[in-house]
Backbone as a ProteinNet text record, in pm:
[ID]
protein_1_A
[PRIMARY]
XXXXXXXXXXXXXXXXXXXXXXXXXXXXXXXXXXXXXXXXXXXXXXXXXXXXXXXXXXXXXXXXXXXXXXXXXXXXXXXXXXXXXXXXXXXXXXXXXXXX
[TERTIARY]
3504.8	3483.1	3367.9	3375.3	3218.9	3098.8	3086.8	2989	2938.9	3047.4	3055.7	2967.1	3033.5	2988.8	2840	2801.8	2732.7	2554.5	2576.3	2532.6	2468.3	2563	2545.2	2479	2500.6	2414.9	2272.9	2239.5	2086.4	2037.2	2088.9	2039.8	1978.9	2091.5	2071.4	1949.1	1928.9	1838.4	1733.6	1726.2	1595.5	1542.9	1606.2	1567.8	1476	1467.6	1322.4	1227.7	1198.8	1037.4	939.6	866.3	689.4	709.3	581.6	572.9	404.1	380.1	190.3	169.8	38.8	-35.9	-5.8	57.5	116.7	239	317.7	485.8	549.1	503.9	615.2	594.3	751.6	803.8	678.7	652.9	605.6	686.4	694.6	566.9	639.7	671.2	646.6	826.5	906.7	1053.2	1061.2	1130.4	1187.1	1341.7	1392.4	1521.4	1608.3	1708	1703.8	1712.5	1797.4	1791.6	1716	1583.4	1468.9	1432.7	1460.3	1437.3	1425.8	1274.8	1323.5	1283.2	1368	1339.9	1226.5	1166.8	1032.2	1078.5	956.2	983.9	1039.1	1088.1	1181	1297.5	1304.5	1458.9	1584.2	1648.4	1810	1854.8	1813.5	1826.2	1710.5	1604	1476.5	1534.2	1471.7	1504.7	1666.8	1760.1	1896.9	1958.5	2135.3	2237.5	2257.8	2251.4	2240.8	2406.2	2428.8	2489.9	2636	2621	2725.4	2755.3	2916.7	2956.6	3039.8	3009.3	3075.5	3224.5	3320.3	3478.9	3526.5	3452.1	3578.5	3503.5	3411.3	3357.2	3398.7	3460.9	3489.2	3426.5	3436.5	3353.5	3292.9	3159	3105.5	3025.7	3058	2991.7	2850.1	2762.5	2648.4	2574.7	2463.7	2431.2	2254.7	2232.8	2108.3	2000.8	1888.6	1800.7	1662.3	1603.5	1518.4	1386.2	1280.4	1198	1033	929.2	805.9	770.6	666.3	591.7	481.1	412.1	280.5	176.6	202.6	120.7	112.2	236	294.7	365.5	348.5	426	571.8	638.7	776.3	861.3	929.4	1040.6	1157.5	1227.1	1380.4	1464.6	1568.9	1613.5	1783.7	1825.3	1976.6	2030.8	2159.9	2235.7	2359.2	2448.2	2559	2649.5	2774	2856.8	2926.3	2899.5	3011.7	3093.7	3174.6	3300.3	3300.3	3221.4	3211.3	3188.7	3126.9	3079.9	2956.2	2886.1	2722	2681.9	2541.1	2440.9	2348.5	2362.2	2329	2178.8	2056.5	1968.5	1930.6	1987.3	1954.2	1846.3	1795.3	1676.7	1592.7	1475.9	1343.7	1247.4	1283.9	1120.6	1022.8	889.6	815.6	674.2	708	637.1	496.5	416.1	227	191.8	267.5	218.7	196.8	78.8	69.7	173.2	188.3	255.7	388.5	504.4	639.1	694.1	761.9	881.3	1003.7	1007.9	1119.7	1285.5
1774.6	1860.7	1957.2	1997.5	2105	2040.3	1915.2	1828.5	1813.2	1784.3	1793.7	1878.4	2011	2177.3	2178.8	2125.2	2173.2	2123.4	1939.8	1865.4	1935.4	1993.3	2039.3	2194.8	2259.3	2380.4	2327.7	2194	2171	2128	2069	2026.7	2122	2219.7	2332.5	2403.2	2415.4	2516.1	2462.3	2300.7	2210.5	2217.8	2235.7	2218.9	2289.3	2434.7	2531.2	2480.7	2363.5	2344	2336.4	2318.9	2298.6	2170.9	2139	1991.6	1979.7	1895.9	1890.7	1793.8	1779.4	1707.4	1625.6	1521.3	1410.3	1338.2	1473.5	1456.3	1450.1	1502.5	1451.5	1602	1626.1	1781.1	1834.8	1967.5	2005.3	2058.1	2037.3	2017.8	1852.4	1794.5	1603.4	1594.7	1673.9	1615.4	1541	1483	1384.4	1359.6	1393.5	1428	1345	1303.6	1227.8	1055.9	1019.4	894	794.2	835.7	692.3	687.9	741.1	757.4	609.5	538.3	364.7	401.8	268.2	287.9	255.7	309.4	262	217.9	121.5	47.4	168.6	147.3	249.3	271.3	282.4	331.3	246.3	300.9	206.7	77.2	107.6	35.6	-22	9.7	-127.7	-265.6	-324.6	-485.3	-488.2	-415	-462	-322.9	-349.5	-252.4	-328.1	-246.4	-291.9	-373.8	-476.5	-578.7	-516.8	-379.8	-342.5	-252.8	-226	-87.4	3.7	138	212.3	257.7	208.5	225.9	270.8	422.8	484.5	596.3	648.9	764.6	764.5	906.1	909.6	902.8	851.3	825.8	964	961.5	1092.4	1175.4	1076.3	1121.7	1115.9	1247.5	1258	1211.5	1080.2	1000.4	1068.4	1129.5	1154.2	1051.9	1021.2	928.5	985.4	939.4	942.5	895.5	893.5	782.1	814.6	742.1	754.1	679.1	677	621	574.7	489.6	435.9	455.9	592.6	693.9	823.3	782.1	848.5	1000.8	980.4	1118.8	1137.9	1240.5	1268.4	1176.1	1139.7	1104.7	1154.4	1207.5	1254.1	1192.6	1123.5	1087.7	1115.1	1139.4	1149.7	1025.5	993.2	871.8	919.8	947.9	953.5	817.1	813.8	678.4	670.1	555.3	539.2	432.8	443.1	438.3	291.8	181.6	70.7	-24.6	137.9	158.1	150.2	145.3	90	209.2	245.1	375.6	402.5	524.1	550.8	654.7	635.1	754.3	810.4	965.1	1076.1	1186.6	1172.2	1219.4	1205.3	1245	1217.9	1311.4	1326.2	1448.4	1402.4	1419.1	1355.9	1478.3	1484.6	1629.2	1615.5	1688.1	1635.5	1582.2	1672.1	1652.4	1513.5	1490.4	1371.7	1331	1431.9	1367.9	1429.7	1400.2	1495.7	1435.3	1521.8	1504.6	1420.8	1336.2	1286.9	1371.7
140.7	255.5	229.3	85.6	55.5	43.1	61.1	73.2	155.2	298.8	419.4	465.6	482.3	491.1	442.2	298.7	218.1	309	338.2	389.2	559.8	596.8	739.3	734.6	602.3	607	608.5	496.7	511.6	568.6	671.9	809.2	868.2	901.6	987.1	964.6	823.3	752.6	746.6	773.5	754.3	863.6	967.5	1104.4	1175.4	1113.1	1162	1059.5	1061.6	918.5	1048.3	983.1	1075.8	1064.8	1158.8	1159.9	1212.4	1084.9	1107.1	1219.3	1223.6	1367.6	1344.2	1240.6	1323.2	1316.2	1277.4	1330.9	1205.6	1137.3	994.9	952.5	903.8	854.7	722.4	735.7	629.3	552.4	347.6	290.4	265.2	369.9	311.7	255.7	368.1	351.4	483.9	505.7	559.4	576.3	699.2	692.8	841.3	853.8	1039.4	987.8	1087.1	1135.5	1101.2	1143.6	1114.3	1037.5	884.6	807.7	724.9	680.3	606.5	501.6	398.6	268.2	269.2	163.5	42.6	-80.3	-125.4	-303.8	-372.7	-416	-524.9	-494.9	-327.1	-253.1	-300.8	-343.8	-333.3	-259	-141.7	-47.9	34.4	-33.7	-8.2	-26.5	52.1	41	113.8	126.3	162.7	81.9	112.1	14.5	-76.5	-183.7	-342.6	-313	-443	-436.3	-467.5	-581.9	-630.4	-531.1	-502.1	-418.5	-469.3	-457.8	-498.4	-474	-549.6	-525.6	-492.7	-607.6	-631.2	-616.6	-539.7	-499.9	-374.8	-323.8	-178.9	-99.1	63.3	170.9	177.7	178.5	245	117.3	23.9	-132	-116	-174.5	-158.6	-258.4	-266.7	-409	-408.1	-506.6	-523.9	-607.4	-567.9	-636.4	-678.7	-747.2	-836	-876.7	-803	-870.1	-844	-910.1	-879.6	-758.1	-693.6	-552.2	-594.1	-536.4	-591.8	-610.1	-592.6	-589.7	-727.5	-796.2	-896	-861.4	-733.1	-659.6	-724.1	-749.2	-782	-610.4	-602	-506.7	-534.4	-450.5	-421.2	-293.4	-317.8	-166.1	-208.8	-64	-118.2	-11.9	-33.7	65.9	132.4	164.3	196.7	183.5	136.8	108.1	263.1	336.4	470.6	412.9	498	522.9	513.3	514.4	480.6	333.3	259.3	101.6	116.5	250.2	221.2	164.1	170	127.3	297.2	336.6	397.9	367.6	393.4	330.2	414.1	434.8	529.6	497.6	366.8	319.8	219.4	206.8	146.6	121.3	34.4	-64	-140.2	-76.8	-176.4	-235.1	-372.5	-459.1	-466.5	-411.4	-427.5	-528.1	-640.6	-781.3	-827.6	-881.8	-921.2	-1036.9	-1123.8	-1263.4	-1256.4	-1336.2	-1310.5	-1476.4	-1543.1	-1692	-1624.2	-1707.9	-1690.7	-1766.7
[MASK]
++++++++++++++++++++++++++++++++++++++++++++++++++++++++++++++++++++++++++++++++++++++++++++++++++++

């Protein structure tokens, strides 16, 4: 349920961002519905083969990865109720280089 809550404060709070001339949130999050995967995403190509059990519906899965660009990537998923991965957001860091 604090996930729930937690999930719906950053919406809320995401929701006054700017948005440059040509429609995408500043500084380069990505948050909403139409949101598609990219190479790296979890769920590029399809939902991964394995499903998660034994994490409760509504579990928030955070990911990880470089872009082809060597940009930092951040995306989170939500687990439905079917076990798929749902991805309701996307951060991507200017920085060219990032520590693993």
């Amino acid at each position: 349920m604090r996930t729930i809550v937690a999930i719906a404060g950053l919406v809320l709070a995401l929701a006054g961002c700017t948005v440059d001339s040509v429609g995408r949130p500043s500084p380069a999050l990505e948050i909403g519905p139409g949101i598609e995967p990219i190479p790296g995403s979890i769920t590029y190509g399809g939902q991964p083969r394995t499903r998660l059990t034994k994490s409760p519906i509504g579990s928030v899965v955070s990911h990880q990865f470089r872009n082809e660009f060597g940009q930092r990537v951040e995306e989170r998923y939500i687990l439905q109720p079917d076990r798929s991965l749902k991805l309701v957001s996307r951060r991507v860091y200017r920085e060219p280089f990032w520590d693993d």
